[in-house]
PDB file of C-alpha atoms in Angstrom:
ATOM      1  CA  MET A   1      23.799 -11.384 -12.640  1.00  0.00           C
ATOM      2  CA  SER A   2      26.523 -12.435 -10.227  1.00  0.00           C
ATOM      3  CA  GLN A   3      24.344 -15.153  -8.693  1.00  0.00           C
ATOM      4  CA  THR A   4      21.299 -17.041  -9.866  1.00  0.00           C
ATOM      5  CA  GLN A   5      18.026 -15.252  -9.317  1.00  0.00           C
ATOM      6  CA  VAL A   6      15.006 -17.523  -9.201  1.00  0.00           C
ATOM      7  CA  VAL A   7      11.543 -16.188  -9.978  1.00  0.00           C
ATOM      8  CA  ILE A   8       8.103 -17.755  -9.735  1.00  0.00           C
ATOM      9  CA  VAL A   9       5.600 -16.244 -12.168  1.00  0.00           C
ATOM     10  CA  THR A  10       2.031 -17.332 -11.446  1.00  0.00           C
ATOM     11  CA  GLY A  11      -0.400 -17.706 -14.313  1.00  0.00           C
ATOM     12  CA  ALA A  12       2.511 -17.754 -16.752  1.00  0.00           C
ATOM     13  CA  SER A  13       1.253 -20.067 -19.491  1.00  0.00           C
ATOM     14  CA  ARG A  14      -0.094 -17.195 -21.602  1.00  0.00           C
ATOM     15  CA  GLY A  15      -0.538 -13.437 -21.939  1.00  0.00           C
ATOM     16  CA  ILE A  16       1.251 -11.092 -19.557  1.00  0.00           C
ATOM     17  CA  GLY A  17       2.560 -13.983 -17.461  1.00  0.00           C
ATOM     18  CA  ALA A  18       4.179 -15.740 -20.415  1.00  0.00           C
ATOM     19  CA  ALA A  19       5.723 -12.533 -21.739  1.00  0.00           C
ATOM     20  CA  THR A  20       7.065 -11.737 -18.274  1.00  0.00           C
ATOM     21  CA  ALA A  21       8.542 -15.209 -17.792  1.00  0.00           C
ATOM     22  CA  GLN A  22      10.316 -15.008 -21.140  1.00  0.00           C
ATOM     23  CA  LEU A  23      11.687 -11.532 -20.509  1.00  0.00           C
ATOM     24  CA  LEU A  24      12.908 -12.409 -17.020  1.00  0.00           C
ATOM     25  CA  ALA A  25      14.647 -15.479 -18.438  1.00  0.00           C
ATOM     26  CA  SER A  26      16.390 -13.282 -21.015  1.00  0.00           C
ATOM     27  CA  LYS A  27      17.693 -11.199 -18.099  1.00  0.00           C
ATOM     28  CA  GLY A  28      19.285 -14.242 -16.485  1.00  0.00           C
ATOM     29  CA  TYR A  29      16.576 -15.399 -14.089  1.00  0.00           C
ATOM     30  CA  ALA A  30      15.786 -19.074 -13.622  1.00  0.00           C
ATOM     31  CA  VAL A  31      12.015 -19.147 -14.098  1.00  0.00           C
ATOM     32  CA  CYS A  32       9.234 -21.263 -12.667  1.00  0.00           C
ATOM     33  CA  VAL A  33       6.306 -21.048 -15.097  1.00  0.00           C
ATOM     34  CA  ASN A  34       3.240 -21.687 -12.981  1.00  0.00           C
ATOM     35  CA  PHE A  35       0.000 -22.786 -14.604  1.00  0.00           C
ATOM     36  CA  LYS A  36      -3.340 -24.067 -13.390  1.00  0.00           C
ATOM     37  CA  SER A  37      -4.600 -26.223 -16.264  1.00  0.00           C
ATOM     38  CA  ASN A  38      -2.913 -25.493 -19.616  1.00  0.00           C
ATOM     39  CA  GLN A  39       0.121 -27.793 -19.556  1.00  0.00           C
ATOM     40  CA  THR A  40       0.638 -27.493 -23.306  1.00  0.00           C
ATOM     41  CA  GLN A  41       0.959 -23.698 -23.283  1.00  0.00           C
ATOM     42  CA  ALA A  42       3.167 -23.737 -20.178  1.00  0.00           C
ATOM     43  CA  ASP A  43       5.496 -26.238 -21.835  1.00  0.00           C
ATOM     44  CA  LYS A  44       5.707 -23.989 -24.894  1.00  0.00           C
ATOM     45  CA  VAL A  45       6.833 -21.102 -22.713  1.00  0.00           C
ATOM     46  CA  VAL A  46       9.449 -23.278 -21.034  1.00  0.00           C
ATOM     47  CA  ASP A  47      10.667 -24.658 -24.379  1.00  0.00           C
ATOM     48  CA  SER A  48      11.003 -21.126 -25.750  1.00  0.00           C
ATOM     49  CA  ILE A  49      13.092 -20.077 -22.746  1.00  0.00           C
ATOM     50  CA  ILE A  50      15.342 -23.136 -22.984  1.00  0.00           C
ATOM     51  CA  GLN A  51      15.835 -22.653 -26.727  1.00  0.00           C
ATOM     52  CA  GLN A  52      17.082 -19.140 -25.972  1.00  0.00           C
ATOM     53  CA  GLY A  53      19.609 -20.531 -23.516  1.00  0.00           C
ATOM     54  CA  GLY A  54      17.608 -19.897 -20.346  1.00  0.00           C
ATOM     55  CA  LYS A  55      16.537 -22.133 -17.500  1.00  0.00           C
ATOM     56  CA  ALA A  56      12.886 -22.813 -16.725  1.00  0.00           C
ATOM     57  CA  ILE A  57      10.429 -25.363 -15.427  1.00  0.00           C
ATOM     58  CA  ALA A  58       6.638 -25.608 -15.590  1.00  0.00           C
ATOM     59  CA  VAL A  59       4.752 -26.388 -12.388  1.00  0.00           C
ATOM     60  CA  GLN A  60       1.025 -27.018 -12.175  1.00  0.00           C
ATOM     61  CA  ALA A  61      -0.619 -25.461  -9.106  1.00  0.00           C
ATOM     62  CA  ASP A  62      -3.891 -23.769  -8.278  1.00  0.00           C
ATOM     63  CA  VAL A  63      -2.411 -20.853  -6.361  1.00  0.00           C
ATOM     64  CA  SER A  64      -5.710 -20.129  -4.602  1.00  0.00           C
ATOM     65  CA  LEU A  65      -5.122 -23.352  -2.628  1.00  0.00           C
ATOM     66  CA  GLU A  66      -2.600 -23.324   0.209  1.00  0.00           C
ATOM     67  CA  ALA A  67      -1.445 -26.915  -0.336  1.00  0.00           C
ATOM     68  CA  ASP A  68      -0.804 -26.229  -4.030  1.00  0.00           C
ATOM     69  CA  VAL A  69       1.163 -23.095  -3.213  1.00  0.00           C
ATOM     70  CA  SER A  70       3.366 -25.050  -0.778  1.00  0.00           C
ATOM     71  CA  ARG A  71       3.999 -27.673  -3.456  1.00  0.00           C
ATOM     72  CA  LEU A  72       4.781 -24.976  -6.030  1.00  0.00           C
ATOM     73  CA  PHE A  73       7.469 -23.460  -3.814  1.00  0.00           C
ATOM     74  CA  ASP A  74       8.837 -26.858  -2.801  1.00  0.00           C
ATOM     75  CA  ILE A  75       9.281 -27.991  -6.402  1.00  0.00           C
ATOM     76  CA  THR A  76      10.833 -24.671  -7.391  1.00  0.00           C
ATOM     77  CA  THR A  77      13.329 -24.919  -4.534  1.00  0.00           C
ATOM     78  CA  LYS A  78      14.294 -28.474  -5.473  1.00  0.00           C
ATOM     79  CA  GLU A  79      14.591 -27.813  -9.210  1.00  0.00           C
ATOM     80  CA  LEU A  80      15.897 -24.227  -9.409  1.00  0.00           C
ATOM     81  CA  GLY A  81      16.773 -23.134  -5.888  1.00  0.00           C
ATOM     82  CA  ALA A  82      14.850 -21.003  -3.403  1.00  0.00           C
ATOM     83  CA  ALA A  83      12.857 -18.238  -5.067  1.00  0.00           C
ATOM     84  CA  THR A  84      14.379 -14.771  -4.832  1.00  0.00           C
ATOM     85  CA  HIS A  85      11.593 -13.035  -6.762  1.00  0.00           C
ATOM     86  CA  LEU A  86       7.833 -13.482  -7.116  1.00  0.00           C
ATOM     87  CA  VAL A  87       5.402 -12.195  -9.734  1.00  0.00           C
ATOM     88  CA  ASN A  88       1.748 -12.604  -8.743  1.00  0.00           C
ATOM     89  CA  ASN A  89       0.021 -12.579 -12.099  1.00  0.00           C
ATOM     90  CA  ALA A  90      -2.607 -15.338 -11.812  1.00  0.00           C
ATOM     91  CA  GLY A  91      -6.145 -14.069 -12.087  1.00  0.00           C
ATOM     92  CA  VAL A  92      -9.604 -14.649 -13.510  1.00  0.00           C
ATOM     93  CA  LEU A  93     -12.012 -12.385 -15.357  1.00  0.00           C
ATOM     94  CA  PHE A  94     -15.556 -13.364 -16.313  1.00  0.00           C
ATOM     95  CA  THR A  95     -17.971 -11.958 -18.896  1.00  0.00           C
ATOM     96  CA  GLN A  96     -19.152  -8.369 -18.662  1.00  0.00           C
ATOM     97  CA  SER A  97     -22.015  -7.825 -16.235  1.00  0.00           C
ATOM     98  CA  THR A  98     -23.582  -5.231 -13.993  1.00  0.00           C
ATOM     99  CA  LEU A  99     -23.147  -5.876 -10.274  1.00  0.00           C
ATOM    100  CA  GLU A 100     -26.807  -6.809  -9.734  1.00  0.00           C
ATOM    101  CA  ASN A 101     -26.393  -9.698 -12.167  1.00  0.00           C
ATOM    102  CA  ILE A 102     -23.245 -11.092 -10.567  1.00  0.00           C
ATOM    103  CA  ASP A 103     -23.968 -14.057  -8.313  1.00  0.00           C
ATOM    104  CA  LEU A 104     -22.121 -14.801  -5.091  1.00  0.00           C
ATOM    105  CA  ASP A 105     -20.323 -17.831  -6.512  1.00  0.00           C
ATOM    106  CA  ARG A 106     -18.764 -15.728  -9.240  1.00  0.00           C
ATOM    107  CA  PHE A 107     -17.837 -12.934  -6.827  1.00  0.00           C
ATOM    108  CA  ASN A 108     -16.216 -15.358  -4.402  1.00  0.00           C
ATOM    109  CA  GLN A 109     -14.336 -17.133  -7.164  1.00  0.00           C
ATOM    110  CA  VAL A 110     -12.899 -13.853  -8.438  1.00  0.00           C
ATOM    111  CA  MET A 111     -11.820 -12.792  -4.951  1.00  0.00           C
ATOM    112  CA  THR A 112     -10.323 -16.190  -4.147  1.00  0.00           C
ATOM    113  CA  THR A 113      -8.467 -16.537  -7.434  1.00  0.00           C
ATOM    114  CA  ASN A 114      -7.193 -12.960  -7.600  1.00  0.00           C
ATOM    115  CA  VAL A 115      -6.669 -11.994  -3.946  1.00  0.00           C
ATOM    116  CA  SER A 116      -6.235 -15.176  -1.930  1.00  0.00           C
ATOM    117  CA  SER A 117      -3.652 -16.420  -4.430  1.00  0.00           C
ATOM    118  CA  CYS A 118      -1.624 -13.230  -4.013  1.00  0.00           C
ATOM    119  CA  PHE A 119      -1.801 -13.501  -0.230  1.00  0.00           C
ATOM    120  CA  LEU A 120      -0.831 -17.180  -0.165  1.00  0.00           C
ATOM    121  CA  CYS A 121       2.077 -16.776  -2.567  1.00  0.00           C
ATOM    122  CA  CYS A 122       3.440 -13.709  -0.762  1.00  0.00           C
ATOM    123  CA  LYS A 123       3.244 -15.553   2.561  1.00  0.00           C
ATOM    124  CA  ALA A 124       4.957 -18.684   1.217  1.00  0.00           C
ATOM    125  CA  PHE A 125       7.634 -16.610  -0.494  1.00  0.00           C
ATOM    126  CA  LEU A 126       8.508 -14.794   2.721  1.00  0.00           C
ATOM    127  CA  GLN A 127       8.493 -17.960   4.810  1.00  0.00           C
ATOM    128  CA  ILE A 128      10.451 -20.179   2.402  1.00  0.00           C
ATOM    129  CA  SER A 129      12.826 -17.929   0.476  1.00  0.00           C
ATOM    130  CA  GLN A 130      16.308 -17.744   1.907  1.00  0.00           C
ATOM    131  CA  ASN A 131      17.046 -14.432   0.214  1.00  0.00           C
ATOM    132  CA  PRO A 132      13.800 -12.702  -0.818  1.00  0.00           C
ATOM    133  CA  LYS A 133      14.414  -9.635  -2.955  1.00  0.00           C
ATOM    134  CA  ALA A 134      11.222  -8.494  -4.647  1.00  0.00           C
ATOM    135  CA  ILE A 135       7.523  -9.123  -5.191  1.00  0.00           C
ATOM    136  CA  VAL A 136       5.560  -7.690  -8.090  1.00  0.00           C
ATOM    137  CA  ASN A 137       1.763  -7.879  -7.997  1.00  0.00           C
ATOM    138  CA  VAL A 138      -0.035  -7.511 -11.320  1.00  0.00           C
ATOM    139  CA  SER A 139      -3.109  -5.410 -10.649  1.00  0.00           C
ATOM    140  CA  SER A 140      -5.286  -3.540 -13.165  1.00  0.00           C
ATOM    141  CA  ALA A 141      -6.381  -0.042 -14.078  1.00  0.00           C
ATOM    142  CA  ALA A 142      -9.853  -1.357 -13.172  1.00  0.00           C
ATOM    143  CA  SER A 143      -8.892  -0.988  -9.510  1.00  0.00           C
ATOM    144  CA  ARG A 144      -9.057   2.782 -10.021  1.00  0.00           C
ATOM    145  CA  THR A 145     -12.039   3.008 -12.372  1.00  0.00           C
ATOM    146  CA  GLY A 146     -14.239   0.411 -10.674  1.00  0.00           C
ATOM    147  CA  ALA A 147     -15.076  -1.085 -14.108  1.00  0.00           C
ATOM    148  CA  PRO A 148     -18.802  -0.117 -13.948  1.00  0.00           C
ATOM    149  CA  PHE A 149     -21.232  -2.138 -16.076  1.00  0.00           C
ATOM    150  CA  GLU A 150     -18.437  -4.593 -16.813  1.00  0.00           C
ATOM    151  CA  TYR A 151     -16.335  -6.152 -14.056  1.00  0.00           C
ATOM    152  CA  VAL A 152     -17.035  -4.566 -10.669  1.00  0.00           C
ATOM    153  CA  ASP A 153     -16.079  -7.847  -9.002  1.00  0.00           C
ATOM    154  CA  TYR A 154     -12.752  -7.944 -10.846  1.00  0.00           C
ATOM    155  CA  ALA A 155     -12.085  -4.293 -10.045  1.00  0.00           C
ATOM    156  CA  ALA A 156     -12.797  -4.938  -6.359  1.00  0.00           C
ATOM    157  CA  SER A 157     -10.333  -7.829  -6.314  1.00  0.00           C
ATOM    158  CA  LYS A 158      -7.625  -5.696  -7.883  1.00  0.00           C
ATOM    159  CA  GLY A 159      -8.350  -2.895  -5.413  1.00  0.00           C
ATOM    160  CA  ALA A 160      -7.767  -5.415  -2.638  1.00  0.00           C
ATOM    161  CA  MET A 161      -4.514  -6.455  -4.283  1.00  0.00           C
ATOM    162  CA  ASP A 162      -3.405  -2.799  -4.392  1.00  0.00           C
ATOM    163  CA  SER A 163      -4.051  -2.461  -0.669  1.00  0.00           C
ATOM    164  CA  LEU A 164      -2.171  -5.679   0.047  1.00  0.00           C
ATOM    165  CA  THR A 165       0.742  -4.400  -2.051  1.00  0.00           C
ATOM    166  CA  LYS A 166       0.941  -1.092  -0.218  1.00  0.00           C
ATOM    167  CA  GLY A 167       0.658  -2.616   3.254  1.00  0.00           C
ATOM    168  CA  LEU A 168       3.178  -5.362   2.551  1.00  0.00           C
ATOM    169  CA  SER A 169       5.659  -2.912   1.020  1.00  0.00           C
ATOM    170  CA  LEU A 170       5.653  -0.968   4.302  1.00  0.00           C
ATOM    171  CA  GLU A 171       5.986  -4.122   6.388  1.00  0.00           C
ATOM    172  CA  LEU A 172       9.022  -5.256   4.407  1.00  0.00           C
ATOM    173  CA  ALA A 173      10.773  -1.935   3.854  1.00  0.00           C
ATOM    174  CA  ASP A 174      13.156  -2.443   6.776  1.00  0.00           C
ATOM    175  CA  ARG A 175      14.119  -5.854   5.361  1.00  0.00           C
ATOM    176  CA  ASP A 176      15.036  -4.269   2.005  1.00  0.00           C
ATOM    177  CA  ILE A 177      12.451  -6.367   0.158  1.00  0.00           C
ATOM    178  CA  ARG A 178      10.712  -4.467  -2.611  1.00  0.00           C
ATOM    179  CA  VAL A 179       6.967  -4.877  -3.145  1.00  0.00           C
ATOM    180  CA  ASN A 180       5.513  -3.143  -6.174  1.00  0.00           C
ATOM    181  CA  GLY A 181       2.342  -3.237  -8.216  1.00  0.00           C
ATOM    182  CA  VAL A 182       1.784  -2.831 -11.944  1.00  0.00           C
ATOM    183  CA  ARG A 183      -1.643  -1.742 -13.243  1.00  0.00           C
ATOM    184  CA  PRO A 184      -2.084  -2.583 -16.952  1.00  0.00           C
ATOM    185  CA  GLY A 185      -5.038  -1.181 -18.825  1.00  0.00           C
ATOM    186  CA  LEU A 186      -6.934  -2.814 -21.696  1.00  0.00           C
ATOM    187  CA  LEU A 187      -4.341  -4.695 -23.709  1.00  0.00           C
ATOM    188  CA  LYS A 188      -3.851  -5.952 -27.236  1.00  0.00           C
ATOM    189  CA  PRO A 189      -1.483  -8.912 -27.724  1.00  0.00           C
ATOM    190  CA  ARG A 190       1.245  -6.699 -29.204  1.00  0.00           C
ATOM    191  CA  CYS A 191       1.329  -4.714 -25.953  1.00  0.00           C
ATOM    192  CA  MET A 192       2.244  -7.705 -23.763  1.00  0.00           C
ATOM    193  CA  PRO A 193       6.031  -7.145 -24.047  1.00  0.00           C
ATOM    194  CA  THR A 194       5.607  -3.543 -22.901  1.00  0.00           C
ATOM    195  CA  VAL A 195       3.715  -4.611 -19.785  1.00  0.00           C
ATOM    196  CA  ALA A 196       6.255  -7.351 -19.154  1.00  0.00           C
ATOM    197  CA  SER A 197       9.063  -4.778 -19.296  1.00  0.00           C
ATOM    198  CA  ARG A 198       7.307  -2.744 -16.608  1.00  0.00           C
ATOM    199  CA  ILE A 199       7.027  -5.814 -14.399  1.00  0.00           C
ATOM    200  CA  VAL A 200      10.703  -6.697 -14.910  1.00  0.00           C
ATOM    201  CA  LEU A 201      11.683  -3.101 -14.139  1.00  0.00           C
ATOM    202  CA  ASN A 202      10.020  -3.438 -10.728  1.00  0.00           C
ATOM    203  CA  ALA A 203      11.400  -6.909  -9.978  1.00  0.00           C
TER     204      ALA A 203
END
């Protein structure tokens, strides 16, 4: 890359987020590895990137909270430079259940963690970034199937994310800012690099 690209990957201490952070770093991005609670795993991701010659930091933030999102972007700007790319990967999934057995607290937590976080990070990215280039929202195949008898709440949150992605992509088209979504299906650990490559392709 001719100039440093800086990416924030939310929920990047493990799974798809970690694989994405590592792959983006290998492509020359400076990476902010966001995590909510698992400092140890986030540090491992950062250490792995640095050992491979990349640049990365770990920043704790609950991205469903506006104040935490502001702090996340502020620290990234100070340590790496203003973000040019954003990957909204943070999310939560609870145990399998039919809808009638899902309580309101669980439903609201899923929507807040999965949808509000995407909204808040997209908004902060557009307001703070000096040269925004691309947003990738990690959705799920559940948004199309509805995940009956399993995760209707999760599927609904990912459906909302898909709608946000489509609407925002149209809003930003004239500004030449790409907004794409990636919908992984049921994954085994060995498939994480494949999903990460799809995310990087859209970044």
